[in-house]
Each structure stands twice: as structure tokens, then as C-alpha cells.
Coordinates of C-alpha atoms (C1' of nucleotides) in Angstrom, one line a residue:
Chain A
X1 CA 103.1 -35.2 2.8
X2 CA 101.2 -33.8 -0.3
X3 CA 99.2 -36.0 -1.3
X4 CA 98.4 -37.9 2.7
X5 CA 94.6 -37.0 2.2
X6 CA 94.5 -39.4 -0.6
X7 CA 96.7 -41.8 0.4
X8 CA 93.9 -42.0 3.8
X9 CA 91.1 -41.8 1.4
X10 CA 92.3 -44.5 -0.4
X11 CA 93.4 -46.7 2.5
X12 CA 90.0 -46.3 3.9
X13 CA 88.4 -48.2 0.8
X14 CA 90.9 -50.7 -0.4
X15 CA 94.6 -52.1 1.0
X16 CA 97.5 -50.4 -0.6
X17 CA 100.8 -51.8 -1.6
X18 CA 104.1 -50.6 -1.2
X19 CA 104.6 -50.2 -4.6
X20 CA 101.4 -48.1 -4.7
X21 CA 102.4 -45.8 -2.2
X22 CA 105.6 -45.2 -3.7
X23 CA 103.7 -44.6 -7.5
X24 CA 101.5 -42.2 -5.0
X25 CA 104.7 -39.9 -3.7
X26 CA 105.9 -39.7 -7.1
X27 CA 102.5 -38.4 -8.6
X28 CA 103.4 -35.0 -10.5
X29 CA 100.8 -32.5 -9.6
X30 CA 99.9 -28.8 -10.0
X31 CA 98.8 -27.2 -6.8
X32 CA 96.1 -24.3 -7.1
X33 CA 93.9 -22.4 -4.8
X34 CA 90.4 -20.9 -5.3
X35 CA 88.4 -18.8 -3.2
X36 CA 84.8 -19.4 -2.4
X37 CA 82.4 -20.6 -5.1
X38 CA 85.1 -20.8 -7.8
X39 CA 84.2 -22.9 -10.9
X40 CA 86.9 -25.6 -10.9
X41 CA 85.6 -27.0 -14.2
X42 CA 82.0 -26.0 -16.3
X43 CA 79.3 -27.9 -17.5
X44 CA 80.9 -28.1 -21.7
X45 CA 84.3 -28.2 -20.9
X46 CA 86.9 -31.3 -22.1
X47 CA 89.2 -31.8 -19.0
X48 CA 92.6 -33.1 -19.6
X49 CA 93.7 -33.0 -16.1
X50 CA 92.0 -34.9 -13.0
X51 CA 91.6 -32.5 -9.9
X52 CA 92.4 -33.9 -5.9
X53 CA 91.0 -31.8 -3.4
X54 CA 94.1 -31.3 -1.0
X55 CA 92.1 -29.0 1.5
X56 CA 88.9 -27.1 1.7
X57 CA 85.6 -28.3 -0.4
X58 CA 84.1 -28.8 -3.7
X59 CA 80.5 -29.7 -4.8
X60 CA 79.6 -30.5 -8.1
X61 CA 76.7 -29.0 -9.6
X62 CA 73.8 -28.9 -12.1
X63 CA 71.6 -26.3 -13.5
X64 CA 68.0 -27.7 -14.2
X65 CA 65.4 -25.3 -14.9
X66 CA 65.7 -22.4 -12.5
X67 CA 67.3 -24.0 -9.9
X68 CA 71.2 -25.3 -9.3
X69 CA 71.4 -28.6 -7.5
X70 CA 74.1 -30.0 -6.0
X71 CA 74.6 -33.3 -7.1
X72 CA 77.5 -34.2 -4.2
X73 CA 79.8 -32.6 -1.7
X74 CA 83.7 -33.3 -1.6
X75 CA 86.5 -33.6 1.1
X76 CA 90.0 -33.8 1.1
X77 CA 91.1 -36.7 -0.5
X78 CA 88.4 -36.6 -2.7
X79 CA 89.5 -36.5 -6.8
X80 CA 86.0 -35.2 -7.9
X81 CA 87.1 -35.4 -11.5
X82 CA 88.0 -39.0 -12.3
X83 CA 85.5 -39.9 -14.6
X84 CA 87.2 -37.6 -17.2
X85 CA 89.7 -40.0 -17.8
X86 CA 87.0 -41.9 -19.4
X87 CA 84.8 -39.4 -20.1
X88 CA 86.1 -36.3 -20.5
X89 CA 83.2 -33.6 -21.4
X90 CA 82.0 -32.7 -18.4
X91 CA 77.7 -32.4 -18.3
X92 CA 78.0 -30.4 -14.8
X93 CA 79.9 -27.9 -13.4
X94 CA 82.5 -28.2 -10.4
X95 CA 82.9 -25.5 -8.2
X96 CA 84.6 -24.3 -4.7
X97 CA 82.8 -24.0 -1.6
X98 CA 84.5 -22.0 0.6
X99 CA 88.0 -21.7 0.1
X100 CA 89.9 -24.7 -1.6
X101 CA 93.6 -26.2 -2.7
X102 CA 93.6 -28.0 -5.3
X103 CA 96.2 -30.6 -7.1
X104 CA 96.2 -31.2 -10.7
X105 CA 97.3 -34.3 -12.4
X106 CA 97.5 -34.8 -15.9
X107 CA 95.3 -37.4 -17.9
X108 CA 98.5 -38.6 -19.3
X109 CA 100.0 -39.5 -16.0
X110 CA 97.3 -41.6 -15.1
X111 CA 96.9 -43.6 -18.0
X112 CA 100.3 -43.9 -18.3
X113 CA 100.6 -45.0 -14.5
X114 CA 97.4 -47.2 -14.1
X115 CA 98.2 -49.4 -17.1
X116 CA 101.7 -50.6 -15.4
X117 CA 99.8 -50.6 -12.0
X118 CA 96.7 -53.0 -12.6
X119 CA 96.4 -53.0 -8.3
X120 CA 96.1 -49.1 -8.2
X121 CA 94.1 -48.9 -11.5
X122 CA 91.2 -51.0 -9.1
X123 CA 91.9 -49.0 -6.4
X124 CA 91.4 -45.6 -8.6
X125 CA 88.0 -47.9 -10.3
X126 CA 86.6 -48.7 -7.0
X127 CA 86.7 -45.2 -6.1
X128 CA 85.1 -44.1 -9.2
X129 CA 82.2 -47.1 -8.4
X130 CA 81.4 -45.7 -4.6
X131 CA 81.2 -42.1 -6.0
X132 CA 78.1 -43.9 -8.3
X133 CA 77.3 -45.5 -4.7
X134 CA 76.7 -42.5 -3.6
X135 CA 75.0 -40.7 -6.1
X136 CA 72.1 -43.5 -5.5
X137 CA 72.1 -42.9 -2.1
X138 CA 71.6 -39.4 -2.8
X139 CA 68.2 -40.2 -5.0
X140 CA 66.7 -42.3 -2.4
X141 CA 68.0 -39.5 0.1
X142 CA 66.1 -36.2 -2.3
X143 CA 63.1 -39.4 -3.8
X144 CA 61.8 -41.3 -0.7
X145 CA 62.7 -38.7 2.8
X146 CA 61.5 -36.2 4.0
X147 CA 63.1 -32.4 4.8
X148 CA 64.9 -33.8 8.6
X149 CA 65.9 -36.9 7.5
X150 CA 67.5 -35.5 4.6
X151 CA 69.5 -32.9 6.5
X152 CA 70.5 -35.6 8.8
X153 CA 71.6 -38.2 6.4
X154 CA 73.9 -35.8 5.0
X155 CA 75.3 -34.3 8.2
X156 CA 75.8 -38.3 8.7
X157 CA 77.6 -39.2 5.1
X158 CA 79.8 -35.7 5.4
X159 CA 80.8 -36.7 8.5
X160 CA 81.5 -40.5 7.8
X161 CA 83.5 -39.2 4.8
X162 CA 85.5 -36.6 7.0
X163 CA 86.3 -39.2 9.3
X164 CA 87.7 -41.7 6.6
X165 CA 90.4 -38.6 6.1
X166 CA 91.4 -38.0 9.8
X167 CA 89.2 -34.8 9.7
X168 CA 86.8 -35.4 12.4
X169 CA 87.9 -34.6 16.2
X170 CA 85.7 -35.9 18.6
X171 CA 82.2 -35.4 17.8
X172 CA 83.0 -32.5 15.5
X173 CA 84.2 -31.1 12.2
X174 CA 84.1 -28.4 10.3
X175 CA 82.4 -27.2 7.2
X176 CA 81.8 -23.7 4.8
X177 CA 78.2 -25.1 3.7
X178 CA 75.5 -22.5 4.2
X179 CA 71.7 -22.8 4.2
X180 CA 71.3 -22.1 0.9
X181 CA 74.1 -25.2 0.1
X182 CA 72.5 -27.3 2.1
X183 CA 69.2 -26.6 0.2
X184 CA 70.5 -26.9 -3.0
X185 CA 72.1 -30.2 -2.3
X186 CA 68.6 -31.8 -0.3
X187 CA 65.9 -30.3 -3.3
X188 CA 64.2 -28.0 -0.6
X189 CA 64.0 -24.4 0.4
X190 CA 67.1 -22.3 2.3
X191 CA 63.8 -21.5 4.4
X192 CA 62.9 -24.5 5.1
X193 CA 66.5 -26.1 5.9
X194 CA 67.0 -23.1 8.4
X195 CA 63.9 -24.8 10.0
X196 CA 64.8 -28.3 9.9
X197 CA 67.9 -27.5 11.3
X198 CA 66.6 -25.7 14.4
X199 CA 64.5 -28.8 14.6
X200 CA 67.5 -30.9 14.9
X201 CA 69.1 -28.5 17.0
X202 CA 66.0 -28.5 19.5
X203 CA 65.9 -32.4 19.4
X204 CA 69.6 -32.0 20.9
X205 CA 71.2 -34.6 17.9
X206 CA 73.6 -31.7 16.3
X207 CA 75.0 -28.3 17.0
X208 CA 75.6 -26.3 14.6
X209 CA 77.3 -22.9 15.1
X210 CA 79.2 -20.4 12.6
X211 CA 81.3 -23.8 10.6
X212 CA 81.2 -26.0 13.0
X213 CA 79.0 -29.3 13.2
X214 CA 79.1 -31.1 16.8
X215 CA 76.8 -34.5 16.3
X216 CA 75.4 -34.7 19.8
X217 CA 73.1 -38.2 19.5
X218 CA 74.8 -39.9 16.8
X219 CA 73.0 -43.1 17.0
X220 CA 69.7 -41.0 16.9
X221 CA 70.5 -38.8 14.6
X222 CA 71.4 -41.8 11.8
X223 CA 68.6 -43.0 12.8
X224 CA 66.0 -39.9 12.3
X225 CA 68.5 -39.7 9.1
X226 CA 67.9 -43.5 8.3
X227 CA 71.6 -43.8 7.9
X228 CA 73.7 -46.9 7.0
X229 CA 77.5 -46.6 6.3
X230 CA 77.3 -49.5 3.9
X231 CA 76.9 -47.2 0.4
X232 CA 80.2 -45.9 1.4
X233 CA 81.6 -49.4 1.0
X234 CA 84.1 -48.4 3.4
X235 CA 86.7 -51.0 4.6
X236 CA 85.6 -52.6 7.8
Chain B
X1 CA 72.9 -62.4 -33.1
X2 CA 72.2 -63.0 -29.0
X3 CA 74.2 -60.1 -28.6
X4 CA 73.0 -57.3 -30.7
X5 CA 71.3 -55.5 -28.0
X6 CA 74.7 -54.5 -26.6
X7 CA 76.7 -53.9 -29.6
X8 CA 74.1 -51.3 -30.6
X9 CA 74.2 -49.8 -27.0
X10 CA 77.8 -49.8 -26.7
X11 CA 78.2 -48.7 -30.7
X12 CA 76.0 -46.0 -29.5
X13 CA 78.6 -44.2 -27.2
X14 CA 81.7 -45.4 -28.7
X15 CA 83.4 -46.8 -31.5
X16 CA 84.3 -50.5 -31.6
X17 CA 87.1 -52.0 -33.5
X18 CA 86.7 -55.7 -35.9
X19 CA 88.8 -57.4 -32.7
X20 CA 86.4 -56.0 -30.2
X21 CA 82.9 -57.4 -32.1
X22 CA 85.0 -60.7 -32.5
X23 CA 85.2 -60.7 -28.6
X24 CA 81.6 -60.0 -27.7
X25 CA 80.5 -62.3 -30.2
X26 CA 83.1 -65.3 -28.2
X27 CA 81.4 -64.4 -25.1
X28 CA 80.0 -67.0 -23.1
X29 CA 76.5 -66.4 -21.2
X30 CA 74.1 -68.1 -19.5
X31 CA 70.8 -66.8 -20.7
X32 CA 67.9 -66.9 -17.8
X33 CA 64.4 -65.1 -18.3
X34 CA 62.7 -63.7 -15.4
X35 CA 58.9 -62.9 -14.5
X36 CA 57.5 -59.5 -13.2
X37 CA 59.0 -57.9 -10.0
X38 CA 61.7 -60.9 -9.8
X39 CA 65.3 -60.4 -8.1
X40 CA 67.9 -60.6 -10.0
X41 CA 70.1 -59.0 -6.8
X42 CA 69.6 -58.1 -3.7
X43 CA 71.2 -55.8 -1.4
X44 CA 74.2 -57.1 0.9
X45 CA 74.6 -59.7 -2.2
X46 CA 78.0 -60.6 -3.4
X47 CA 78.2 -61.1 -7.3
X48 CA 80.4 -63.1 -9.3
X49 CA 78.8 -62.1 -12.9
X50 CA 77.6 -59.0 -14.2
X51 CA 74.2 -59.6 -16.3
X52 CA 73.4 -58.5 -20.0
X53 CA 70.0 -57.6 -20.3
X54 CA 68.3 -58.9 -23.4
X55 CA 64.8 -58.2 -23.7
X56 CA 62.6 -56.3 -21.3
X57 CA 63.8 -54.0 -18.7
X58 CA 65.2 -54.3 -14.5
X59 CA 65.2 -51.4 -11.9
X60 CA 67.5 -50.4 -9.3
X61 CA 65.5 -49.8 -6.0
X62 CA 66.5 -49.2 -2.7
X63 CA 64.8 -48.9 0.6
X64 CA 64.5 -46.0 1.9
X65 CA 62.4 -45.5 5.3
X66 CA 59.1 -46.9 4.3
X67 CA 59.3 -46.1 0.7
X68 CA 60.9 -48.0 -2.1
X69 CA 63.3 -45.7 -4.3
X70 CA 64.0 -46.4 -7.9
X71 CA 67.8 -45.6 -8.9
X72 CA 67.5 -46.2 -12.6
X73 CA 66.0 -48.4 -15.4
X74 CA 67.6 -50.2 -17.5
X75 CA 66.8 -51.3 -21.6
X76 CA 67.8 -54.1 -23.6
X77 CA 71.7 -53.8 -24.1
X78 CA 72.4 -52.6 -20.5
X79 CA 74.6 -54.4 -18.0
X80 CA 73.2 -52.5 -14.9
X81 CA 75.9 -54.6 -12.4
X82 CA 78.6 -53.6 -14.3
X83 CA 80.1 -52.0 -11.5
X84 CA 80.6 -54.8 -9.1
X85 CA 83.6 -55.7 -10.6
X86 CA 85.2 -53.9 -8.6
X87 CA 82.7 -53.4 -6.1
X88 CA 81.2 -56.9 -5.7
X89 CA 79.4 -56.2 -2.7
X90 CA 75.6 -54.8 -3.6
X91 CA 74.3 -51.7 -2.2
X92 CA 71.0 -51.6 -3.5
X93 CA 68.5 -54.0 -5.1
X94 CA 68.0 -55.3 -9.1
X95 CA 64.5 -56.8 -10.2
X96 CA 63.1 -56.9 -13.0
X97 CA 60.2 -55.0 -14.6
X98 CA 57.8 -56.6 -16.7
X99 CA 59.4 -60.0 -18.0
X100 CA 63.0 -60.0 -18.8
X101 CA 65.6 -62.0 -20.1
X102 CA 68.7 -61.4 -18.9
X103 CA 72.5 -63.3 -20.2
X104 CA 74.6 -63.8 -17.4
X105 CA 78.6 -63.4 -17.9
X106 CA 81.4 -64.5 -15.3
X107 CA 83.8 -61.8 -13.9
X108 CA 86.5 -64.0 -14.6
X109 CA 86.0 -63.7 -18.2
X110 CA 85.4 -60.0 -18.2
X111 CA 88.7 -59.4 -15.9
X112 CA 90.6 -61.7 -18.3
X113 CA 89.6 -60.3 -21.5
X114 CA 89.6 -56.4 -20.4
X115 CA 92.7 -57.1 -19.3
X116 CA 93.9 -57.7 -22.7
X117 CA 91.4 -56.0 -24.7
X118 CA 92.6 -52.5 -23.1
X119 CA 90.2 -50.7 -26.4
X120 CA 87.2 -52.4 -25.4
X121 CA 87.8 -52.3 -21.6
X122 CA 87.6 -48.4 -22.2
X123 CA 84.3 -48.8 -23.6
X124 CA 83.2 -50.7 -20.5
X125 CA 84.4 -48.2 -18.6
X126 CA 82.6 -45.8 -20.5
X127 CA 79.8 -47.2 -20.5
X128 CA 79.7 -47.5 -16.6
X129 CA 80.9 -43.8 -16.2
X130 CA 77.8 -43.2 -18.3
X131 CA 75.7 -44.7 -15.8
X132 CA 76.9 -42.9 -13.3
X133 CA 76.4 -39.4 -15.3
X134 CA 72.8 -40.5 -15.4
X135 CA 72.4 -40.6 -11.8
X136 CA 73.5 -36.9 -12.0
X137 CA 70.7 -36.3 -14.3
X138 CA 68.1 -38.3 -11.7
X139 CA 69.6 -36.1 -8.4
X140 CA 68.8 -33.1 -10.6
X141 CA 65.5 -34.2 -11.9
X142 CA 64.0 -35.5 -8.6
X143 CA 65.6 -32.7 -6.3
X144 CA 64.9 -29.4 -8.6
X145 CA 62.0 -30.0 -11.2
X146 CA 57.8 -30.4 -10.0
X147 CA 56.1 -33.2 -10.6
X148 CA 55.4 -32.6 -14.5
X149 CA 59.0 -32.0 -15.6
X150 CA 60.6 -35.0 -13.9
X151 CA 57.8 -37.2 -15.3
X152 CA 58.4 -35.6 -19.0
X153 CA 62.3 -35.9 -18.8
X154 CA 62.3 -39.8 -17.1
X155 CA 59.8 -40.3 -20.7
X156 CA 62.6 -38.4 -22.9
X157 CA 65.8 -40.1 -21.7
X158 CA 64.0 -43.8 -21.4
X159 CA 62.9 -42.4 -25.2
X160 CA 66.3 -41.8 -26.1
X161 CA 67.9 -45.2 -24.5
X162 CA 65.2 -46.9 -26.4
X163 CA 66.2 -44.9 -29.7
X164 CA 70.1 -45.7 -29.3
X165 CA 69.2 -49.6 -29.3
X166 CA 66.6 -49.7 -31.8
X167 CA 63.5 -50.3 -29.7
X168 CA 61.6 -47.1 -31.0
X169 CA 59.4 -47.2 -34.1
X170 CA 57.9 -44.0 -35.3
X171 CA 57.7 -42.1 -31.5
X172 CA 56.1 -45.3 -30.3
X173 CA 57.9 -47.6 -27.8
X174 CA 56.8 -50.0 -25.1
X175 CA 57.2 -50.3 -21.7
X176 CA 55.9 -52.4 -18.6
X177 CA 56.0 -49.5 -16.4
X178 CA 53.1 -49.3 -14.1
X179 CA 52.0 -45.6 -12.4
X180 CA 53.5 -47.2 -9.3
X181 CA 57.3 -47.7 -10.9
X182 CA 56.9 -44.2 -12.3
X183 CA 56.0 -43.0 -8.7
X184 CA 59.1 -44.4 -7.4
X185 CA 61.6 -43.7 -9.7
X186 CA 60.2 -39.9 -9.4
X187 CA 60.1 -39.7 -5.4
X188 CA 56.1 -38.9 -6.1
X189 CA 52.7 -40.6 -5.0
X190 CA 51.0 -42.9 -7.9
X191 CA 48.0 -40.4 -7.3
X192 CA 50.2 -37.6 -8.7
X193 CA 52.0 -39.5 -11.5
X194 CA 48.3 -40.5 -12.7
X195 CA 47.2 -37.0 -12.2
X196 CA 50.1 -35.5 -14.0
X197 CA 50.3 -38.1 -16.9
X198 CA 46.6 -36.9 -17.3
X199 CA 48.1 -33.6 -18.3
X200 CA 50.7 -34.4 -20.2
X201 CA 48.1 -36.2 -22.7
X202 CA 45.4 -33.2 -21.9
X203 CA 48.5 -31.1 -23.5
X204 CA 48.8 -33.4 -26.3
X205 CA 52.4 -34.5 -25.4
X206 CA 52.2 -37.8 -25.3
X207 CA 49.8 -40.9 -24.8
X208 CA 50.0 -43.6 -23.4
X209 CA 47.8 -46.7 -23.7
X210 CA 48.4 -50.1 -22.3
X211 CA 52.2 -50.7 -22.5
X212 CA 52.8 -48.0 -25.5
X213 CA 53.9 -44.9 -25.0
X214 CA 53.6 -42.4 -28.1
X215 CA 55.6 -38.9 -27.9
X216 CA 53.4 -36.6 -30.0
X217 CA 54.8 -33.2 -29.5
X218 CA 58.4 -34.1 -29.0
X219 CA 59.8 -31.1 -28.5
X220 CA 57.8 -29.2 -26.5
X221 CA 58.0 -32.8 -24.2
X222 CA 61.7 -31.9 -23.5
X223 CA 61.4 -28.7 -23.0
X224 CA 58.4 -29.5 -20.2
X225 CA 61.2 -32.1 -19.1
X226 CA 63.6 -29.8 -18.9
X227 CA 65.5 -32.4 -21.1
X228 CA 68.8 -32.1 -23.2
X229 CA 70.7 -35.6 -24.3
X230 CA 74.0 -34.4 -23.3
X231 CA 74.2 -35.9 -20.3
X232 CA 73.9 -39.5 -22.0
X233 CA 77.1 -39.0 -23.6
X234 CA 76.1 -40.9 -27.1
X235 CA 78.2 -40.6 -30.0
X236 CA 77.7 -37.5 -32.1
Chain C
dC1 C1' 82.8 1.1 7.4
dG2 C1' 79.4 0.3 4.2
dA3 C1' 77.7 -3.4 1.3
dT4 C1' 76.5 -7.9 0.8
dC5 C1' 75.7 -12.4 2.5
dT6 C1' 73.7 -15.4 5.8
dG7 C1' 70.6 -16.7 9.2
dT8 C1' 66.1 -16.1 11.2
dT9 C1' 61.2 -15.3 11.7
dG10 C1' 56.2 -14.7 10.3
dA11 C1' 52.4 -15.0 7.2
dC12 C1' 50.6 -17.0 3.5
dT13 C1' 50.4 -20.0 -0.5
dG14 C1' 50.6 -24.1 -3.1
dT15 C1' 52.1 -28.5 -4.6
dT16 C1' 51.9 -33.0 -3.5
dA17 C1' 50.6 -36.7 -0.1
dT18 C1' 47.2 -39.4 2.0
dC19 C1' 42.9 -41.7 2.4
dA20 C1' 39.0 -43.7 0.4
dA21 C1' 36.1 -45.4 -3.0
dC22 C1' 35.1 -47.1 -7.4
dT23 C1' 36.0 -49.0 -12.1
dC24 C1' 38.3 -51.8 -15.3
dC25 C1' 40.9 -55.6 -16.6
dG26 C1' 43.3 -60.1 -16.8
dG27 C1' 44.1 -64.2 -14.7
dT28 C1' 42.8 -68.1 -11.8
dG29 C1' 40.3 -71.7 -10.0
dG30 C1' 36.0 -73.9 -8.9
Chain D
dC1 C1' 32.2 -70.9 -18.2
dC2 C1' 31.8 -67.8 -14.8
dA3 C1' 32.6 -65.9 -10.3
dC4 C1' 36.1 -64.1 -7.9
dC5 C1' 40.3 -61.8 -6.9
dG6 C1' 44.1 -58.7 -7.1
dG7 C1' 46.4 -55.3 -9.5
dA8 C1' 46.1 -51.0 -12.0
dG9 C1' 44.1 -46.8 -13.1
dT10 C1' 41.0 -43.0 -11.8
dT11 C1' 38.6 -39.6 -9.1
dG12 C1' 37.3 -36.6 -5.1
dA13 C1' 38.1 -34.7 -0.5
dT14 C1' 41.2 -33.3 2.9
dA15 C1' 45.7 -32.7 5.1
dA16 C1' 50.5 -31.9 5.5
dC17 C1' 54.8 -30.6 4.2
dA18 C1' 57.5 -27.4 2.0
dG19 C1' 57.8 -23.1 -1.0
dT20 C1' 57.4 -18.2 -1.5
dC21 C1' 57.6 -13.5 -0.1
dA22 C1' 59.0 -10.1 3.0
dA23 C1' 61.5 -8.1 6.6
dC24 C1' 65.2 -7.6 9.7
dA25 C1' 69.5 -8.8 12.5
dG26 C1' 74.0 -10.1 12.7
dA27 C1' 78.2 -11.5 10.5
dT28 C1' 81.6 -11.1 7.1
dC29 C1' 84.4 -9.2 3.7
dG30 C1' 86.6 -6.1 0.7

DNA sequence: CGATCTGTTGACTGTTATCAACTCCGGTGG
DNA sequence: CCACCGGAGTTGATAACAGTCAACAGATCG
């Protein structure tokens, strides 16, 4: 089915009803594909359509003085847009990374659907709230660690996230991020992440070849990443 | 009026009708002041009212490895636990800074009356999203700009929050915040912060004496900061 | 099949952290 | 009333982590 990604992303935060599900196969949607670094959306614009990410990755980003950082990655399931129903000029931009499919849904849609569904309208909310979750988790991640436990705190969240989704076999998934990504979304240096990951690499906690990510020491590596699932308020 | 605080904060980012001042004014609170450093939450909490801050100001933190992170702060008018209405279950830390009073409010009566107040419940919801856009802004600010632009911009936007609720006089406001608080909302050592607010009064940006802070070349203040008000979303 | 992107390495630089000492201040208790 | 204490701000010296610059190899893509 379509929209299964986001029927798992959802069932991994909250319980859905049957009534929920059946609002969910019903959902009217616009399916597009972008190519790498594509802007889904710009920093300015007034969205009138939310965006869920069928397949592929987004990150949303933010320009501030001469550098772009990355203010969080995205994986299937993911609607990286909600907050425009709310608030609908955007003050970063959104963009592909690596190849991406896309399904729109209409502002209208929603609002029309979440006002008769008060138990998928908390759903929806609660998604909206752990994406906050994890933007503070990402400011003690860049404030308070240094360059290895950074890289290995996200390598820890992506893959929690992937494996919410079904998109994690065995010890491994895959991923389009490059060096330079993963710099722009830590606050440090493509140079310096190239080291940090040879470091982890070294310490035998993760391989890390062409796109894909093998976590070798999982315990060890959320613990040099001083990682706790908890943020992602996952069920269970 | 008890109150004021947030109809001014929430007047500032969107428009609220006769019916919706008539319900703030209705609501029911429990008003409890706090001395410096004081929990309000703690992390792994579970809440059962969201709390209205009144006079002084509270900080997110969160511990990160050895160091103690600051997510945001929050002025008079802010609810910053808005969110665990849907997402009861705390992630992170809320204590106050300086002396505070703070007016507590039940869930119950915020889930009954957004429920039938659907205008004001979008304001909420704005408000909350708003939060959330702020974070952006702090991943940005810590991960991409040195140590005298995300000093400068955190002086800006708590300058501007200030602003939106009254609490600025001329460029002066006050604030409790102590090199140390600075330090941790900025991921920095209080040795910097005192080193780098030393330059931005040797530049005659600002000064800062005791508890007020004075903005003296505004300005060229947010352009060291890097700072543009978008991101808060205000009205017009 | 050439051009560009990505990853890698080395040398050097620099911003920021750490450590330590000292002052100033307000509050507290003897 | 004053001595004392702890917190906050300040300064200097030193160290460490991470950035910058440059060059090159390999991969990828049009």
C-alpha cells in the first residue's frame, strides 16, 4: 500500500483505530519524485500542501551566515511539513537528499479530516510534538558533545527512526548522506567528520561503505554517542 | 489582569476574537512562585497541567554527557509545557531562572475548552509550532555561528520576546541570566561568554550591568548575530 | 569519457576549552 | 556588626579539539 510507511510511522508512536486506518487509505495524495538535493519547499514560501516522504530522504535546512545547517534528517514515513498547517510560511528550506518520492496532501484535506477525527488529529499532534523532541535533542547533540559522539548519536537516532519504518535489516541500512551532510547537520568540518568516522570505524562500532551503515557494537556505540531512545517517545 | 502576560504574547502572533479573551480570562490557575534554579519538571515526569509563566523566566535543560544543555528560555507569557498535551511524558528538564511565578492550568480544561474553542485552539497550536521554529533557529545558531554571533543573536531574539510582551523600556530589559546560563544555552565555556560579552561592550553593542541588559547599536547587534525576526513568526 | 563530486590525507592554524587564581558582591550566621 | 562563605565575574597561561587549505585518488554521473 501507498501510504504503509506512514501507517508504520504512526503505529510506532501511538495505537491506531480502525477507523483511522481506513481515513489513512482514503487520503488523496499527489505523488512526485525529485532527484538529489532538490528543494522540496524554500525558506519564504506559503505551503498549502503537507509533503510525506514515501521513499528516499529529506533534510530540512537553514542558511545562517556562511554556512547551511541541517536542522534534521527525514525517512519514509516522515511528513516533514506538518507544521504548515499551522504555520504555513516556511523560515527554512526543505530539500532532497539523494533521490526522493514524494506524496502531497492538501491543507484542506487535513483540516477537513482531522476536525471529524479528534483520535488521528492527536496522533498527527503527537507527531508534530516528537519532531520538537527532536530538534532539542539535536541542540544538546551540536551544544554539549563532542565531534564522535555526535556522529554517533545520529548514526544511533537515523537508525532507531529507520527501524520504526521496517527499514533496517539486521544490523544495517542504508543511507545517501555524504561527509559534507553529515557535517552540515553535526556543526563541524566535512574534514573533520571523515576523521571521526575512521575513528569509529577503527573502534570496530560501525561500518560504513559506499551507502551503507552496518552498527557493529550497538550498545557501545550509543554509548560513546550517549544515546537514549526516550526523545523519540517511541511506543514501548 | 493575572493574565495579561499571555494575551500580549499570544496577541503578538495571532489575532484573538472577543470569545477567545472571554475564555482566557475564565481560566482557572493555580498561581505558585518559585526561587532560583527550582524544578518545575523533571525529565521522565508525567504532567497533568501545562504552566503559564507570569513573571520571571524558566529554562529547558537537558543532560548531556557531563554538561548541562539549555533548550530554550522562556519570558512572561510563555507556556513552555505546552506540548505535553499530547506528549505528557517529559524528555528534558524545566527550572526556573532567577525567581518566577508561574500559574498552573489542568489539561482537562485545556482539552475541553480547545475542543470547543477550535479559533483559539489554533492559536495554541501556533504558538507551540512557534516554539518549535525556535529550536530551528538554536540548531542553527549553536551548530553554524562562533562564539560572538550566537551570543549577539540569543541577546536579539530574548530582546524581541521581551519586546512582544511589553517587558522592554527604551533598549533596556532585565534578565537573571548568569555567564553560566548563557554558556549553556550556547554550547560555550563561561570563560568564553565572559570573554566575548567583553567584546560586545568593547564594540559598543550592548552593556550589560547587574541584571540589565542595554542594546546600544541595535542593528549592527543583529547583524553580528546573524539575526532576522522571521523565524518568530509575530504578527506583521 | 571527461567532469564533477566524494572521500582521504597531511600540514598548519585558530577558536575555544580547561585550569587556576583572584576580586567583588550579597547573604548568612555567629 | 562583622567574619565568613559561596556564587559570579574576570584574567592569564596552556592545551586540545576542530577548522582551513591544499592536493590527490577513486567513484559517479551525465
Amino acid at each position: 500500500m501507498l501510504h504503509q510507511k506512514l501507517i508504520d510511522r504512526l503505529r510506532a508512536i501511538a495505537d491506531l483505530s480502525a477507523g483511522d486506518l481506513n481515513i489513512l487509505a482514503d487520503m488523496p495524495t499527489t505523488v512526485k519524485s525529485f532527484s538529489d538535493g532538490a528543494y522540496i519547499l524554500r525558506d519564504g514560501d506559503k505551503s498549502s500542501h503537507c509533503c510525506l516522504l514515501l521513499e528516499g530522504f529529506l533534510a530540512r535546512h537553514k542558511i545562517a551566515g556562511d554556512r547551511s545547517q541541517i536542522l534534521s534528517f527525514h525517512v519514509p514515513g516522515d511528513i516533514p511539513d506538518l507544521q504548515t498547517l499551522h504555520l504555513p510560511l516556511m523560515d527554512h528550506d526543505l530539500t532532497s537528499v539523494g533521490r526522493a518520492t514524494v506524496a502531497f496532501i492538501s491543507h484542506d484535506w487535513f483540516n477537513r479530516t482531522l476536525d471529524r477525527a479528534p483520535s488521528l488529529a492527536h496522533v498527527f499532534w503527537r507527531e508534530i510534538l516528537i519532531d520538537a523532541a527532536v530538534y532539542r535533542e539535536w541542540i544538546a547533540n551540536i551544544g554539549a558533545r563532542d565531534a564522535i559522539a555526535r556522529i554517533a548519536h545520529l548514526i544511533c537516532e537515523i537508525a532507531a527512526r529507520l527501524a520504526a519504518v521496517g527499514l533496517v535489516s539486521g544490523n544495517s541500512f542504508n543511507v545517501p548522506f555524504t561527509q559534507r551532510n553529515l557535517a552540515d547537520a553535526c556543526g563541524l568540518s566535512n574534514v573533520h567528520v571523515n576523521r571521526t568516522l575512521q575513528e569509529l570505524r577503527t573502534r570496530g562500532l560501525i561500518a560504513w561503505e559506499g551507502r551503507t551503515v552496518t552498527i557493529l557494537k550497538r550498545s557501545d556505540l550509543e554509548f560513546v554517542g550517549d544515546f537514549q531512545t526516550n526523545y523519540l517517545h517511541l511506543k514501548q
